Amino acid sequence: MARRQSRSIQSRVSVRRPDRTAIVALTFAFCAIALTGRLAYLQIYRYEDFKTAALDRHLGSERVLAPRGTILDRNGYPLATSIDTFEISVDRKVWRDDPALASESAGRLAPVLGIKAADLLADANLEQSGDYVVGANIAYDSGLQIAQMGIPGVKAERNAKRIYPEGDLASNLLGFLGRDQEGLSGIEADYDHQLGGVAGESVFERDVYGRQIAYARRQITPSAPGDDVRLTIDRYIQRAVELELDRVIKEQNAKGGTIIVEDPRTGEILAMASRPTFNLSNLDLSNPAQASLYRNRAVTDTYEPGSVIKVVTMSAGIDTGVVTPDTTYNDTGVVAIGDWEIHNWDNSANGETTMTQVLQYSLNTGSAFVSQALGSQAFYEYLQRFGFGAVTGLDMQGEASGSVRTPGFDTWSPVDLVTNSFGQGLSATPIQVINAVSAIANGGFLMKPHIVKEVIGTAGRKVIEPETVRRVISSASALTVARMMNAVIDGQYSPAQVPGYHTSGKSGTAGIPVPNGYNTTSSIASFVGFGPTESPVATILVKIDEPREEYGMKVAAPAFSRLMSIILPYLGARPEGSALVDVSDTND
Amino acid sequence: MAVLDRGRIHTGETAARAVSEPSRLSIRFLVAALILVGLAALLPVLVTSTATERGAALRSLEQQRAELRASVEGLEAEIAVLTSTDHIARDAKLRLGMVEPDRILYVTVEGAAPSTTIPERLLSSTSDSDTEPSDPWWRRLVDLLPRP
């Protein structure tokens, strides 16, 4: 009995023993498989991820800024150039983890930057993480000194600062850069691709504080420098224009204004200024109120040009042979078009009047006479030939096309033909107006205006040649209209007269459209002209927004005269007729 | 037996001599190999050292180039500022005592505009032909002699 029990126990024991071993073995096997699986997952499946993470921890990279190209004026004087600087920043985490180290680091960094260590520490500790930028444009020597000091937690990265040698000159033309050295407006934005170059990259091994390990592995992809951009702008003329614009705006307590100077022979813009504008030397990108100042109003904003369009109407009349300078009509002071009555600006009635006098006295009735003689088809065809209703193709972004309603439009009515003939009921940009008048100065050829003369890079020079858009009127018609426009200035007393020179021009006074009519309390006063009449070298448009006085001849013509007096001798135009002697009014 | 012993002894010496010759050679080879291995092991160190040295020199030159470029850019910017229209106007006023004209008087002169050519009397008497050196006296003397 006992033996039987013992055998049964033995058999039970002998049965259990292999089970335990198997369990242990299985456990170990399972663990081994799990570990192998995990290892395979980490080493094979996640290989790239961990490799990247390890490299990220061990390797640092730095963007190698490409030297940005310089913006030059037409004579090669720099308007915007760059100098090397350093951006100094503090890794807050490094300083926060070790306050003693932070204190010591701040003590070493602060004297180089000329600030107090306590202030630096306090500013760096305002936030818990990220980088605290101590200075974005630290002088190169100081930045280099900091970089060589190897202060824990302090990063010194190469940066560049844009310098404007001419101060705030042509600010909304040149534009500005963002913090990442990319152009945000103006030429800086439009030619960012050429000016910016191609940034390089430096990959290096770094220590626990993120500092580059000296003599360790390093790989540099060099940067390609940006091209220089030479503008058609002349800094001397631009300065004269800006001083004059500021003067007129101040005198007239005006809301703003625009002055453009163009070479009619080539379409080159010699100067372009608009107000209000921003100061390059005091730019605050965080201020949303300044955003409206960044645009180049000479190109982006439209207005009703007013009576300056009469020269286009007259050009069309002369070119088609509908009228001659001596053609007369009877000015009764009023023209009736359906239910509408058109009056002269001064409500005058001048009787028998020549076409030259129409321009001299800026008669709306005379303009109506010519436009009706032309007919709507011919009138609008000439308007379009002169470039109205379409962009000029100026090499700047944001150009507006203006609007011209033609008989095809639902809202067009016959009275529009007459009002359009003296510049009302249509809109145009200042660049369109000056370019159209330049076509008259240029013997009837409409040129494509441009502001960039040349792009100079390491690969060579890309010269922008003058481009003729089309012939708009014959050269004989152009000369005839130019002489009629000269009568506007020299044929009577005019504040637009330029001593020593015969010039041609036309004033304009336009209402400011508001819903259901025009603003009766303010106007846009302008004057556009060129000189010398027989061989023009410059066209000038002066446009003043909402001046104290109303009329273009009173507000803008004197500015035209003063500018022409400076610009014509500067451009080498010889005085005509009697020789003149300038006598400066000195007190001695 | 003795012969055998001698022979055995003899045989044993020969064998020992035969063993010692190749072992000496082996040791020499071993030493040579060790030296070669040692030199080979040092080679990467030498190469690395040279590369590091060159790298440091290169970095130093790059640093110098960057500093010089920054210096050139700084000087160019300084020149640009000094030749700016604003600076010229300021210097004209402050250093030279010039003033902006508040009014310009134009006096009309009855008569033709000045000629484009410079009047003879205003031309410098030391024109190119005047400044040309005259022939030396001996050349004039030589010229008097009959030519061959």
PDB file of C-alpha atoms in Angstrom, chain A residues 67 78 81-84 140 144 148 158 165-166 212-216 218 220 235 239 499 565 574 577-585, chain B residues 52 56 59 62-63 66-67 69-70 73-74 77 80-81 83-86 88-89 102-109 111-114 116:
ATOM      1  CA  PRO A  67      25.891  88.552 -48.429  1.00  0.00           C
ATOM      2  CA  PRO A  78      24.674 102.910 -52.666  1.00  0.00           C
ATOM      3  CA  THR A  81      23.870  98.051 -48.474  1.00  0.00           C
ATOM      4  CA  SER A  82      24.630  95.448 -45.816  1.00  0.00           C
ATOM      5  CA  ILE A  83      27.251  94.986 -43.143  1.00  0.00           C
ATOM      6  CA  ASP A  84      28.057  91.826 -41.172  1.00  0.00           C
ATOM      7  CA  TYR A 140      30.876  92.460 -35.806  1.00  0.00           C
ATOM      8  CA  LEU A 144      33.200  87.871 -32.734  1.00  0.00           C
ATOM      9  CA  GLN A 148      35.353  83.329 -29.152  1.00  0.00           C
ATOM     10  CA  ARG A 158      26.248  85.569 -38.038  1.00  0.00           C
ATOM     11  CA  PRO A 165      23.607 105.724 -46.519  1.00  0.00           C
ATOM     12  CA  GLU A 166      21.089 108.268 -47.835  1.00  0.00           C
ATOM     13  CA  GLN A 212      30.826  74.156 -31.512  1.00  0.00           C
ATOM     14  CA  ILE A 213      33.659  71.766 -30.625  1.00  0.00           C
ATOM     15  CA  ALA A 214      36.921  73.208 -31.802  1.00  0.00           C
ATOM     16  CA  TYR A 215      38.767  71.119 -34.393  1.00  0.00           C
ATOM     17  CA  ALA A 216      35.914  68.633 -34.586  1.00  0.00           C
ATOM     18  CA  ARG A 218      32.632  70.312 -39.739  1.00  0.00           C
ATOM     19  CA  ILE A 220      30.269  73.800 -44.855  1.00  0.00           C
ATOM     20  CA  ARG A 235      19.914 110.265 -55.730  1.00  0.00           C
ATOM     21  CA  ARG A 239      16.541 114.245 -52.825  1.00  0.00           C
ATOM     22  CA  PRO A 499      13.648 130.768 -66.091  1.00  0.00           C
ATOM     23  CA  SER A 565      15.076 124.770 -62.507  1.00  0.00           C
ATOM     24  CA  ARG A 574      21.285 124.147 -72.129  1.00  0.00           C
ATOM     25  CA  GLY A 577      17.199 132.058 -75.900  1.00  0.00           C
ATOM     26  CA  SER A 578      18.909 134.762 -73.901  1.00  0.00           C
ATOM     27  CA  ALA A 579      21.667 133.715 -71.582  1.00  0.00           C
ATOM     28  CA  LEU A 580      20.906 133.840 -67.908  1.00  0.00           C
ATOM     29  CA  VAL A 581      23.023 134.679 -64.943  1.00  0.00           C
ATOM     30  CA  ASP A 582      22.014 133.246 -61.573  1.00  0.00           C
ATOM     31  CA  VAL A 583      22.469 135.664 -58.731  1.00  0.00           C
ATOM     32  CA  SER A 584      22.008 134.101 -55.363  1.00  0.00           C
ATOM     33  CA  ASP A 585      20.222 136.377 -52.967  1.00  0.00           C
TER      34      ASP A 585
ATOM     35  CA  THR B  52      43.628  68.620 -37.809  1.00  0.00           C
ATOM     36  CA  ALA B  56      42.879  74.587 -37.899  1.00  0.00           C
ATOM     37  CA  ARG B  59      39.635  77.713 -40.155  1.00  0.00           C
ATOM     38  CA  GLU B  62      38.452  81.496 -43.066  1.00  0.00           C
ATOM     39  CA  GLN B  63      38.114  83.518 -39.893  1.00  0.00           C
ATOM     40  CA  ALA B  66      35.390  86.745 -42.749  1.00  0.00           C
ATOM     41  CA  GLU B  67      36.900  89.466 -40.578  1.00  0.00           C
ATOM     42  CA  ARG B  69      35.192  90.956 -45.524  1.00  0.00           C
ATOM     43  CA  ALA B  70      33.279  92.421 -42.602  1.00  0.00           C
ATOM     44  CA  GLU B  73      31.841  96.033 -45.907  1.00  0.00           C
ATOM     45  CA  GLY B  74      32.024  98.312 -42.887  1.00  0.00           C
ATOM     46  CA  ALA B  77      29.271 101.558 -45.749  1.00  0.00           C
ATOM     47  CA  ALA B  80      28.754 105.594 -48.606  1.00  0.00           C
ATOM     48  CA  VAL B  81      27.537 107.486 -45.553  1.00  0.00           C
ATOM     49  CA  THR B  83      29.509 110.674 -49.542  1.00  0.00           C
ATOM     50  CA  SER B  84      25.735 110.769 -49.050  1.00  0.00           C
ATOM     51  CA  THR B  85      23.868 113.865 -50.181  1.00  0.00           C
ATOM     52  CA  ASP B  86      22.725 114.559 -46.620  1.00  0.00           C
ATOM     53  CA  ILE B  88      27.588 116.628 -48.082  1.00  0.00           C
ATOM     54  CA  ALA B  89      24.830 119.172 -47.417  1.00  0.00           C
ATOM     55  CA  ASP B 102      16.109 131.058 -50.228  1.00  0.00           C
ATOM     56  CA  ARG B 103      15.672 132.938 -53.498  1.00  0.00           C
ATOM     57  CA  ILE B 104      17.470 132.897 -56.823  1.00  0.00           C
ATOM     58  CA  LEU B 105      17.521 136.009 -58.976  1.00  0.00           C
ATOM     59  CA  TYR B 106      17.709 135.519 -62.715  1.00  0.00           C
ATOM     60  CA  VAL B 107      19.161 138.369 -64.728  1.00  0.00           C
ATOM     61  CA  THR B 108      18.383 138.190 -68.412  1.00  0.00           C
ATOM     62  CA  VAL B 109      21.383 139.073 -70.518  1.00  0.00           C
ATOM     63  CA  GLY B 111      22.591 138.541 -76.435  1.00  0.00           C
ATOM     64  CA  ALA B 112      23.337 135.097 -77.653  1.00  0.00           C
ATOM     65  CA  ALA B 113      23.925 132.213 -75.307  1.00  0.00           C
ATOM     66  CA  PRO B 114      27.564 131.340 -74.753  1.00  0.00           C
ATOM     67  CA  THR B 116      29.774 125.650 -76.810  1.00  0.00           C
TER      68      THR B 116
END
